[in-house]
Structures are given as C-alpha cells and as structure tokens.
Short mmCIF file of C-alpha atoms (C1' of nucleotides) in Angstrom, two decimals:
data_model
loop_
_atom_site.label_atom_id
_atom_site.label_comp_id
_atom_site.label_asym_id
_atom_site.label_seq_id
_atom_site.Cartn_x
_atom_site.Cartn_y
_atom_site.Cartn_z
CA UNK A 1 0.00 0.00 0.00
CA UNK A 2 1.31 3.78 -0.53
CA UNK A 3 2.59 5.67 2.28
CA UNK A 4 3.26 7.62 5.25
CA UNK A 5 0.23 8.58 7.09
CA UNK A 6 -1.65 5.71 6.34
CA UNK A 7 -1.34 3.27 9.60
CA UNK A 8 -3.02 6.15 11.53
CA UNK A 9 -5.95 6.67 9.32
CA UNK A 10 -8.78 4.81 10.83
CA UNK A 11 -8.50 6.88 14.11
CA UNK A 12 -7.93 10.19 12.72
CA UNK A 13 -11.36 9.49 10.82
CA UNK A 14 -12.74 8.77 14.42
CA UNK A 15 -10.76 12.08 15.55
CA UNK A 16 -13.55 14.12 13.56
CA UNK A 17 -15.83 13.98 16.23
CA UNK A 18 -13.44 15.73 18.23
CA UNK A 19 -12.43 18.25 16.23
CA UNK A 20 -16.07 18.97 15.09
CA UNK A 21 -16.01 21.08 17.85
CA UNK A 22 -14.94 24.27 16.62
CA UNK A 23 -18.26 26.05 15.99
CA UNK A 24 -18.35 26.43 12.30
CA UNK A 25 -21.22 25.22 10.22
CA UNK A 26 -20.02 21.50 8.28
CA UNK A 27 -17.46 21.23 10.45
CA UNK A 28 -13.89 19.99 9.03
CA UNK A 29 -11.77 17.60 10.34
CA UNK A 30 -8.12 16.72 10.29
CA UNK A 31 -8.00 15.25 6.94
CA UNK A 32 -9.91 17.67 4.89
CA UNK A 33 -8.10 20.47 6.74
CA UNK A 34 -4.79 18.65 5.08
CA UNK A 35 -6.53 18.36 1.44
CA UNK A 36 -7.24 22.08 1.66
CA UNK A 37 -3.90 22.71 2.40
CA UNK A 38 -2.60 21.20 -0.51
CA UNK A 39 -4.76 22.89 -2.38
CA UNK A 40 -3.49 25.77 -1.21
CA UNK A 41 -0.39 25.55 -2.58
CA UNK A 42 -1.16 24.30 -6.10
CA UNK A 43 -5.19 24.03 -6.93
CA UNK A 44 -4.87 21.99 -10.06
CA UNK A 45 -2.55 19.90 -8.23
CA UNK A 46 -4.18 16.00 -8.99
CA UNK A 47 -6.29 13.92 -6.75
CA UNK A 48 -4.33 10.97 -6.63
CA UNK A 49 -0.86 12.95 -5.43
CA UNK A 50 -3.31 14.98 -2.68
CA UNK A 51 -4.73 11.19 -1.66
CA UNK A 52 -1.34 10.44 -0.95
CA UNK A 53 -0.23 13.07 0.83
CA UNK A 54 -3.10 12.94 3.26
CA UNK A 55 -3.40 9.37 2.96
CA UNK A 56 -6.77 8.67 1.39
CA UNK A 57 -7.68 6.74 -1.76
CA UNK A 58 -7.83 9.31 -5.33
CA UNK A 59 -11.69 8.60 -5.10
CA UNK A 60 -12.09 9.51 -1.32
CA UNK A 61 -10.21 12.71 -2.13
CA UNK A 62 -12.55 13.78 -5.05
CA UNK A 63 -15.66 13.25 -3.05
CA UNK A 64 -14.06 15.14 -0.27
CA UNK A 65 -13.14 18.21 -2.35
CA UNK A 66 -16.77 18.19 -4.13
CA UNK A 67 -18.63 18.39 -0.57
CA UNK A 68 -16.27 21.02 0.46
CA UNK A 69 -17.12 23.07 -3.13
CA UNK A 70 -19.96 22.59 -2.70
CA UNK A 71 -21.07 23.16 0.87
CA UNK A 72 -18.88 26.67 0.41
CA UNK A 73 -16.28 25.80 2.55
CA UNK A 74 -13.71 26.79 0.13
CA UNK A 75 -13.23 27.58 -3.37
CA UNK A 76 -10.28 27.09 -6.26
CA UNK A 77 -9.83 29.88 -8.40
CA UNK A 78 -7.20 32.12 -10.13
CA UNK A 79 -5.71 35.07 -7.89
CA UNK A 80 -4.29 37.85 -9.74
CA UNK A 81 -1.59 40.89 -8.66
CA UNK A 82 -4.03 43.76 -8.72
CA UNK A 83 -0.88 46.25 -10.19
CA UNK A 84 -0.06 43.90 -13.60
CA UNK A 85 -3.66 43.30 -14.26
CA UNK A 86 -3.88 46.91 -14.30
CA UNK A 87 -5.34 48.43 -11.42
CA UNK A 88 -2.94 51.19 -9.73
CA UNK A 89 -4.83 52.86 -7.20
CA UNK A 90 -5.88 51.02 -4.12
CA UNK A 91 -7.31 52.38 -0.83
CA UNK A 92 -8.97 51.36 1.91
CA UNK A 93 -12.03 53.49 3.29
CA UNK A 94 -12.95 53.44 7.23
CA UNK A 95 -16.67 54.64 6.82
CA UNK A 96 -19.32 56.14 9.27
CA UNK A 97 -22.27 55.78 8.84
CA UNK A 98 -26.00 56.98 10.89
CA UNK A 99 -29.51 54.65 10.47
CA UNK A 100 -28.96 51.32 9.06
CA UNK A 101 -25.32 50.38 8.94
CA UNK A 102 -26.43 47.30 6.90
CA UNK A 103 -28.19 48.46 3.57
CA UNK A 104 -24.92 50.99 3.64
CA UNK A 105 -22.80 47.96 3.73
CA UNK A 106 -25.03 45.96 0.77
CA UNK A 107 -24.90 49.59 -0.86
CA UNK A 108 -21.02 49.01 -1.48
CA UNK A 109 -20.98 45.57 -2.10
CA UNK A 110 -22.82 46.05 -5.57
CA UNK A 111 -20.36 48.32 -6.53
CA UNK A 112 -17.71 46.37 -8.61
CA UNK A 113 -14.46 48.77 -7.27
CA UNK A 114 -15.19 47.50 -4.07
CA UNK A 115 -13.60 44.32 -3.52
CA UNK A 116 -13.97 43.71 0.07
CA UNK A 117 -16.41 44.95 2.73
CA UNK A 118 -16.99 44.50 6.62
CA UNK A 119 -18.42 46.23 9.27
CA UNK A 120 -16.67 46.47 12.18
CA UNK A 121 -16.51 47.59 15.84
CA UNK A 122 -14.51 50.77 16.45
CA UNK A 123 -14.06 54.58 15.30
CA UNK A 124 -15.22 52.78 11.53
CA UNK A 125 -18.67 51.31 11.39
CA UNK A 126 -17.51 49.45 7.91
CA UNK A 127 -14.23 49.39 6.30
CA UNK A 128 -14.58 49.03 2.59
CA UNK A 129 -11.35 48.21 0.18
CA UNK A 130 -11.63 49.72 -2.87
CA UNK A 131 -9.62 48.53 -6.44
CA UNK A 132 -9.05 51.36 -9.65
CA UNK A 133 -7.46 52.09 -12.76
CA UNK A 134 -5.72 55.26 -11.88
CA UNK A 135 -6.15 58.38 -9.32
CA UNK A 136 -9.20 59.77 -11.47
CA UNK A 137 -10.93 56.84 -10.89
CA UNK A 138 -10.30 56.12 -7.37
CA UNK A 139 -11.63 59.81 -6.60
CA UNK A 140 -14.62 59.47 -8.41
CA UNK A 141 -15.68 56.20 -6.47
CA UNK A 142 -14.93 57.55 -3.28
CA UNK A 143 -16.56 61.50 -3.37
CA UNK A 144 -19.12 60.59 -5.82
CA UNK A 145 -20.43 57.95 -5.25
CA UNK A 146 -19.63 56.45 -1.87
CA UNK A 147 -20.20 59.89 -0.38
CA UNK A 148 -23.43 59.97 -2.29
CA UNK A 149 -24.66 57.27 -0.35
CA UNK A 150 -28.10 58.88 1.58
CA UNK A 151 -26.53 57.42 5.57
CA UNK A 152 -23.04 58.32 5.04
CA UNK A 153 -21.81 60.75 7.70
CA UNK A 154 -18.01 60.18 6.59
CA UNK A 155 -15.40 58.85 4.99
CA UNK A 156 -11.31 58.51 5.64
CA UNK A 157 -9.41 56.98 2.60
CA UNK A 158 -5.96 55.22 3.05
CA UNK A 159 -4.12 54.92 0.04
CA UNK A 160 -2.02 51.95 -0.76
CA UNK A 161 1.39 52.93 -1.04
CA UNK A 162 2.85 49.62 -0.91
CA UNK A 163 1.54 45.98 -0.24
CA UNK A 164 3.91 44.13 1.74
CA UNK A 165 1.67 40.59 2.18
CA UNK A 166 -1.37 38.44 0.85
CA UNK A 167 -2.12 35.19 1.42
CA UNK A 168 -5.12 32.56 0.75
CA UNK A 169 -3.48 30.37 3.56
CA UNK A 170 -6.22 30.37 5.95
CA UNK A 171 -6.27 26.88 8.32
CA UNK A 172 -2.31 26.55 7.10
CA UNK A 173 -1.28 27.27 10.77
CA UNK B 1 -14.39 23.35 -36.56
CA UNK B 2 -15.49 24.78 -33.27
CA UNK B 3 -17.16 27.78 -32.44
CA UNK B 4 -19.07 31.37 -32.02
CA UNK B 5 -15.45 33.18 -31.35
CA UNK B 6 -13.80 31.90 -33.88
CA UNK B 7 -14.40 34.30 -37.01
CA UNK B 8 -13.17 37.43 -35.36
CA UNK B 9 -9.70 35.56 -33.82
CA UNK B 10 -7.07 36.28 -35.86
CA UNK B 11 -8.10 40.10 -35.58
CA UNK B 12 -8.51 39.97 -31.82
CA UNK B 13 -4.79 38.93 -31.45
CA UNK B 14 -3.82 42.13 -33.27
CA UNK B 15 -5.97 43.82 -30.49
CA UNK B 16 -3.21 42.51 -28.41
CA UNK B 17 -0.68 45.42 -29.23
CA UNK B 18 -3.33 48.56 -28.38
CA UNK B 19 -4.41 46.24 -24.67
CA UNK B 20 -0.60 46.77 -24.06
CA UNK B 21 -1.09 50.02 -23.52
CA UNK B 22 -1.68 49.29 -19.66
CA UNK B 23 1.92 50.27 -17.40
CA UNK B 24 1.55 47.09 -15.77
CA UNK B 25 5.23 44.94 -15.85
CA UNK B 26 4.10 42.00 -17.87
CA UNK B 27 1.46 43.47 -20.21
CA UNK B 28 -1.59 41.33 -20.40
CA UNK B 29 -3.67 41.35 -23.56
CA UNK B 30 -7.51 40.27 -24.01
CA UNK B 31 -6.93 36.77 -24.44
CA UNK B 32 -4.79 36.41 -21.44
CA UNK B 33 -7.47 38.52 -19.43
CA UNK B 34 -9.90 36.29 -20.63
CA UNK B 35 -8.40 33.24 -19.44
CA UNK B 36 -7.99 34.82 -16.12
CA UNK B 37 -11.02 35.04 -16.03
CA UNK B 38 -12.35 31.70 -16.72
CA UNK B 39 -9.97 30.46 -13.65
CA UNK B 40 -11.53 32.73 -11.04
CA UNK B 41 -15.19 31.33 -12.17
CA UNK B 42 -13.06 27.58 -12.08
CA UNK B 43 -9.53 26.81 -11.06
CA UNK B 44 -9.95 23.46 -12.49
CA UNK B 45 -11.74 24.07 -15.57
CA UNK B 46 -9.82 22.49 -18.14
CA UNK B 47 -7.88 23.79 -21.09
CA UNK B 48 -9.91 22.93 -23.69
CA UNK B 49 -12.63 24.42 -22.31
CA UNK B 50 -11.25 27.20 -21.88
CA UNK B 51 -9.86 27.57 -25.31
CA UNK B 52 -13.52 27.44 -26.21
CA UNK B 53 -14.60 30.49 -24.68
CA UNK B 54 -11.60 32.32 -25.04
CA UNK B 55 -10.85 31.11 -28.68
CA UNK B 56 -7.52 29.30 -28.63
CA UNK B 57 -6.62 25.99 -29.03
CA UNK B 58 -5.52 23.90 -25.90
CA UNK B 59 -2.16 24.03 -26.64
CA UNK B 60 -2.19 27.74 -26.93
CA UNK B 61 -4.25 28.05 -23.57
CA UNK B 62 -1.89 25.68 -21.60
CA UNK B 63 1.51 27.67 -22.68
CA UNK B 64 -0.51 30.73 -21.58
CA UNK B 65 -1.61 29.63 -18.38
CA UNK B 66 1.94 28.54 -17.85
CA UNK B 67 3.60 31.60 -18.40
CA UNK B 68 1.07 33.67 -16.23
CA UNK B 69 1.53 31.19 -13.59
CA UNK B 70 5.41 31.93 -14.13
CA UNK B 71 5.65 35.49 -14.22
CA UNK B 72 3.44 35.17 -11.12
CA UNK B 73 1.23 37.09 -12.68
CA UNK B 74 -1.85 35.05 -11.00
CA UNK B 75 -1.39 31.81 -8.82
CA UNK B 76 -4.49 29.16 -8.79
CA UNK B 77 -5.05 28.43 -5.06
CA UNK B 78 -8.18 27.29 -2.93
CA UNK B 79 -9.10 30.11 -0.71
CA UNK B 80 -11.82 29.39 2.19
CA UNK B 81 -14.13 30.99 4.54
CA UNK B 82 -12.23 32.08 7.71
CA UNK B 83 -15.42 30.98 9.28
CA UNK B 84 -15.14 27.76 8.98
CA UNK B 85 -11.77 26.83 9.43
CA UNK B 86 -11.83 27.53 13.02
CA UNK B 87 -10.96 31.18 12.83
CA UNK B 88 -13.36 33.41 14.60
CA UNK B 89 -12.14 36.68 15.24
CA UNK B 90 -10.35 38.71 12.65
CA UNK B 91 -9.35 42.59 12.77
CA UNK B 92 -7.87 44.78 10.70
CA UNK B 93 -5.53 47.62 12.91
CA UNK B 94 -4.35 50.59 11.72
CA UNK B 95 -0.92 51.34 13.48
CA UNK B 96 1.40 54.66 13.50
CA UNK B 97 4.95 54.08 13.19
CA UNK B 98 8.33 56.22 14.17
CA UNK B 99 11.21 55.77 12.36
CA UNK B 100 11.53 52.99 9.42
CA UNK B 101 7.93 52.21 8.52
CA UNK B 102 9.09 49.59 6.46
CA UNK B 103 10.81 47.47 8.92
CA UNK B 104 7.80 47.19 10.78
CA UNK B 105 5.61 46.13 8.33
CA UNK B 106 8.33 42.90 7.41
CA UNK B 107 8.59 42.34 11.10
CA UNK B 108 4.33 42.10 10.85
CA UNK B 109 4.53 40.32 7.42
CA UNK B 110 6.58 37.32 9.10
CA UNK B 111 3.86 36.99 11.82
CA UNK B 112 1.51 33.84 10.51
CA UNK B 113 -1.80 35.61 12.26
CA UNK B 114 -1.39 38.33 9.82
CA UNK B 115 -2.69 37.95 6.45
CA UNK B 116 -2.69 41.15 4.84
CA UNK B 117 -0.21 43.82 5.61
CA UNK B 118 -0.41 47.32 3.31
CA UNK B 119 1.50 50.41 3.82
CA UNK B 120 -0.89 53.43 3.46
CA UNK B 121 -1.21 57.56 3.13
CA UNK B 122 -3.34 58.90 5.52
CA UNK B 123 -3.80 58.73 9.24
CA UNK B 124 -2.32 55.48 9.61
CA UNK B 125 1.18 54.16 8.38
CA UNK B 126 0.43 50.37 7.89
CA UNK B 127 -3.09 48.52 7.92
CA UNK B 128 -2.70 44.70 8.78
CA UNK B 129 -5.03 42.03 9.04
CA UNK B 130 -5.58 39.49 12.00
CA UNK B 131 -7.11 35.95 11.53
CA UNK B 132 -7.21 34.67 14.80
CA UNK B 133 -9.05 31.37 16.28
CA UNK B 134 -10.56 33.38 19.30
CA UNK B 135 -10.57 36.59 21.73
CA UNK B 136 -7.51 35.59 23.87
CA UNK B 137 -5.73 34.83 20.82
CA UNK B 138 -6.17 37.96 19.58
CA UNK B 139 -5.85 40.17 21.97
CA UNK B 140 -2.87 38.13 22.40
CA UNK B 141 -1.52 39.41 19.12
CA UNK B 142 -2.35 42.97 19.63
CA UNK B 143 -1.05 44.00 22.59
CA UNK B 144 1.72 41.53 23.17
CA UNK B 145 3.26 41.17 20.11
CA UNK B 146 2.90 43.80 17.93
CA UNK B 147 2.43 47.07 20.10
CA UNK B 148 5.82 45.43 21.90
CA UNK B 149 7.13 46.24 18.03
CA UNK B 150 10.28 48.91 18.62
CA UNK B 151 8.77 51.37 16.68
CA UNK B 152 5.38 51.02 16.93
CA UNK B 153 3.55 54.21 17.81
CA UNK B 154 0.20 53.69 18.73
CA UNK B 155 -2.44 51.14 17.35
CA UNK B 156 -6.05 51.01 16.82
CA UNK B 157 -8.14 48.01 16.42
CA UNK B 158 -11.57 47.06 14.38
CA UNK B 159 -12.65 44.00 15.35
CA UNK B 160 -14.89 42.22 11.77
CA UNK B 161 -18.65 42.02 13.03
CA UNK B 162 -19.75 40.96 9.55
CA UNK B 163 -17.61 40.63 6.11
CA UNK B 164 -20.01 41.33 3.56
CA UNK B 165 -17.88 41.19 0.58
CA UNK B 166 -14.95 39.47 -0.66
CA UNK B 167 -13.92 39.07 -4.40
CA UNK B 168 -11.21 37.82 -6.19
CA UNK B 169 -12.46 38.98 -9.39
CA UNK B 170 -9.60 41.22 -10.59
CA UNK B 171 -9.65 42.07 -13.77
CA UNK B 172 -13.25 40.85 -14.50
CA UNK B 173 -14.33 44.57 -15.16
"C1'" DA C 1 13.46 42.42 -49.00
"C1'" DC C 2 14.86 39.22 -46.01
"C1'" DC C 3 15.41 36.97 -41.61
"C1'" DG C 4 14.44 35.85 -36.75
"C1'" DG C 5 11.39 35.74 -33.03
"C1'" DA C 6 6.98 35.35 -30.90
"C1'" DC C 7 2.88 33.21 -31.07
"C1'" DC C 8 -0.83 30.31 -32.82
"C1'" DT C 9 -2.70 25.93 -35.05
"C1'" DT C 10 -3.25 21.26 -36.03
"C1'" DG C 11 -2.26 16.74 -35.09
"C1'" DC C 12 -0.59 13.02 -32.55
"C1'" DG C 13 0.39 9.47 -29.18
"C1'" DG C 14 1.23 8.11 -24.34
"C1'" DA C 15 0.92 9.03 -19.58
"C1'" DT C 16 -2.07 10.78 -16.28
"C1'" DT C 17 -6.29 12.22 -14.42
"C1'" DT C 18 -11.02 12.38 -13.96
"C1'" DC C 19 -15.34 10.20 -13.26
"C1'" DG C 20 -19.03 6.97 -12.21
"C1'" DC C 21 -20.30 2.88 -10.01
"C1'" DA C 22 -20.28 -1.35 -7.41
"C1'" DG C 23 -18.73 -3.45 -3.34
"C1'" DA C 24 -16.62 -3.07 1.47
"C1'" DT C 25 -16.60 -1.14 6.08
"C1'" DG C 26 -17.82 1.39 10.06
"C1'" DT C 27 -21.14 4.05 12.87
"C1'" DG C 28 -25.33 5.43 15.02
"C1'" DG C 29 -30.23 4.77 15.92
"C1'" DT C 30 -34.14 1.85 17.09
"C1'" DA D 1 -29.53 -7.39 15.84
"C1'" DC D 2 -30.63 -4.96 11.98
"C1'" DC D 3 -31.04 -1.20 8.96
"C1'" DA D 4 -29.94 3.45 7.11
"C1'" DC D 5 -26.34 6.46 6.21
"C1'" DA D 6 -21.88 8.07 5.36
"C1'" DT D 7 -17.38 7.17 3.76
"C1'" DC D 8 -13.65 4.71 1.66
"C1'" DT D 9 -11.74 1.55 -1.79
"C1'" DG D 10 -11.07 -0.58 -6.22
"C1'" DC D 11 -11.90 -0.76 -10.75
"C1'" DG D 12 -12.53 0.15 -15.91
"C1'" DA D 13 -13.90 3.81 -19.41
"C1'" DA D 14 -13.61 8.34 -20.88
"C1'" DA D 15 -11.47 12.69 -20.82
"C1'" DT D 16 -7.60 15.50 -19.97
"C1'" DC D 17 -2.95 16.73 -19.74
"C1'" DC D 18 1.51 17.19 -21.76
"C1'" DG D 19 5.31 17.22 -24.85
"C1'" DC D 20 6.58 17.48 -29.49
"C1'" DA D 21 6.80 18.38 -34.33
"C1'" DA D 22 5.57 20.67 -38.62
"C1'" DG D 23 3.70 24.52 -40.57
"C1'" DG D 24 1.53 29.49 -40.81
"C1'" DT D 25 1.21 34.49 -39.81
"C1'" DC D 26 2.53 38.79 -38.17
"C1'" DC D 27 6.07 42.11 -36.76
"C1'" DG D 28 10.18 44.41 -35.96
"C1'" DG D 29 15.03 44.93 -37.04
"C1'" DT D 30 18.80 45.22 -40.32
#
DNA sequence: ACCGGACCTTGCGGATTTCGCAGATGTGGT
DNA sequence: ACCACATCTGCGAAATCCGCAAGGTCCGGT
C-alpha cells in the first residue's frame, strides 16, 4: 500500500468527532483540513498525489473536495496581482455611517471597485477596500459615489502605497 | 471546426498590441485577461474548455496559463471561509509608526496571524489584518506582540462584526 | 526584401487524471 | 440485531494533460 500517514488513518477518521467542535457550520476535520492545504499551494494539483499526501484513496479525495465546493467551505480559483492586471490605485475606506449600517454595507458591495467589505466595531462602522485604474478613478468612487450614499456621515481613505503581504493560507497554521 | 469566437480571432490577437497600452510589468492582452477570467469562475476548468470560450486551441491556452503562472502574474489556489476553518475573530488595525515604517511592516509580514499587511497615506502608516481562532488569541496578538514592536507608535483596532464582501475577481471589469 | 522571433494551429500518441459505479466497512439509531 | 447512512476503496472507461513536431502568420530589425 502507498505511504506515510496511512497506519493512523482509521482513528484520525474517528478524531472528527473531536475536532467537530470548533463552531463552524459543516465542520472539518483533520483530513480535509490537510486536502485544503494542498490545495493551497497548487489548486490543479491531482487527486491521486493529494490522496497520498493525506493518505486517502484518489476517489475519497474527489468526493471530499466536491462536498467542500460545494457546501462553500472553500473555493479554487485564479488570484491575480491587482498592479499587472492593471489596477494602480488602491485604498482602503474606514466609513461612518447613521440609520442602518447594513443596507450601507449591501450599498457598497454592488459596486464592482469594491472588492472587500466589513463592518466592524470601532471609530469605523464598515471598512470598505476599494480597487481602480488610476487616481481619477479612485476619486470618483470615493466622493461621488460612496459619499453619495443617503446614511453616510463620513469617509477617511488610506491609500495603498505599498503591499507588503497576501495570502489565501487560511487553516495553514 | 469549433465555435461562435472563432471568425473574429485572428483580428482579436492584433488587439493585443493597443491592450498593451496598460503600465503594468508584464502586459496582459484580451486573451490572457480572458483566461484569467475563466480560472476565477473555475480553477480546475480544463484547457480545452477554456480555449472554447476564449478562442484558442488547448495548446495555446496551456503555454498561456503557464507563463502567467510563471511570471506570477496570477497563482491558482483554494481560498476558504475564515469561518469555517476555526478562525473566529479577525481585525484589521491601523498602526502609527516612528522611524523605518518599512521594517515594521516585514517584522508584521513574518507573523503567521497576519494575512494582509499594506503600507498606506493617511492617518495610519500600515493597515494589517488578524485571523485569529478566538478573543484571547487575539488580543494576544495585539497588545503583546505587535504594540511590543520597537517602533510602533500607537495602534487602533476594528474588530470584523460581519464581512459582507470578498472578491477575487480582478480584472473581470 | 529578407530573416528571426513570438505566437498560434493542427495533429498526434502516451501518460495521467477524472469520473461513475459497485462493493466493502464502520457508525449510530431503534 | 438490523437497517440506514456516510465514507472509503477498487476498478474500468472516458477525458484530460503534456510534450513534441511541422507549418503558418505577423512584426520588428537590419
């Protein structure tokens, strides 16, 4: 039979009682926590290498990934370098807000500059990332039409001057 | 032969010298923008497929998808929901910085809790992001590790009640 | 006008991967 | 004890990946 981790298998399956305790939705044991990993660091990267990596059959590893795809857990997909795909102004935008913090929040989400939003505790009620072409374009999206927004009280930009780190390696630790 | 994009193709590529008009290092044309963005609907959706929408043969698709992947231009990588991996408490902290701004930042970029570390114009000199599993651990990474930063002027903290957006559809415009 | 380079196409096998399904195996509920 | 359910394994069959070779076209340089 193939490899390392496989003696131990049996009872690490057993194990995901245990660590079903974390108090996410479908929770995620040891072993898909492993798969994910690996597809971490290469998504195309083959089911049968993955199975033996984390010790499962090919098969087992496909129906693992599926459920996770499809029950949201995670996703594979391209990630590109905002500055070569040609998007040169970044900022992020702390944002206060009075009445319903919420529809505010769904406000931004529809607009396509706006790559990430939360709301948050603190001097910010949402912080709100925002992705542009050039300087023209990052003012326009931020005085004319985030500002627009009937519930905004106000706005502080941070510019991107440099981005030191990104990573997708959530549950790497 | 195949398909709907087909007729216009061989004009399309001459496109490719005008799309270069972006200041980006690598300059990306249509096609390769295209592509892109048939791996951030599906990682895994194969070449040929892809050739389809985009109008290029597999070969031509593969040796593009290998040279973006190269130039590290985009990387194809699972990404999942903080949620539910086990990580309940995230933040994003604005800090202010005396002396070498830069310094600081690496010193945050090496810390595995951080996942996003950007140096910014405005009223604060870095914004990182915290992933943590709970309160203790975070508060843990605050105020032990990095306000005990040399440098580090003064922090402030905005603990995520509610992400309500996050794309990785650069690009996509 | 000519050549070289960059890129695409078509075509082709062979190795690899994906995919569906049938047959274990283990677990929990009644 | 027995059944329902979930999960893993072990196959073939089909699809995909991958390298390679032989052109073709467009462009820029000389």
């Amino acid at each position: 039979m193939h490899s390392e981790v496989v003696a131990s298998r049996s009872a690490d399956q057993r194990d995901s009682s245990r660590e079903s305790r974390n108090g996410g939705s479908p929770q995620l044991d040891a072993v898909s926590l492993a798969i994910i990993q690996q597809l971490q660091e290469d998504g195309r990267r083959p089911y049968a290498a993955i199975g033996k990596a984390v010790g499962l059959s090919e098969a087992a590893v496909r129906q693992r990934v599926q459920k996770l795809l499809d029950q949201g857990v995670m996703q594979i997909v391209a990630v590109t370098d905002p500055l070569t795909v040609g998007f040169r102004r970044q900022a992020m935008v702390g944002i206060n807000v009075e009445g319903d913090v919420e529809s505010i929040a769904d406000a931004l989400t529809d607009m396509s500059e706006v790559e990430y939003v939360v709301m948050t505790a603190g001097s910010f009620d949402i912080l709100a990332e925002i992705v542009c072409e050039d300087d023209d374009h990052l003012l326009d999206v931020i005085n004319k039409r985030i500002r627009a927004l009937p519930g905004v009280r106000s706005t502080e930009s941070f510019v991107y001057l440099k981005l030191k780190k990104q990573t997708y390696m959530w549950g790497t630790r």
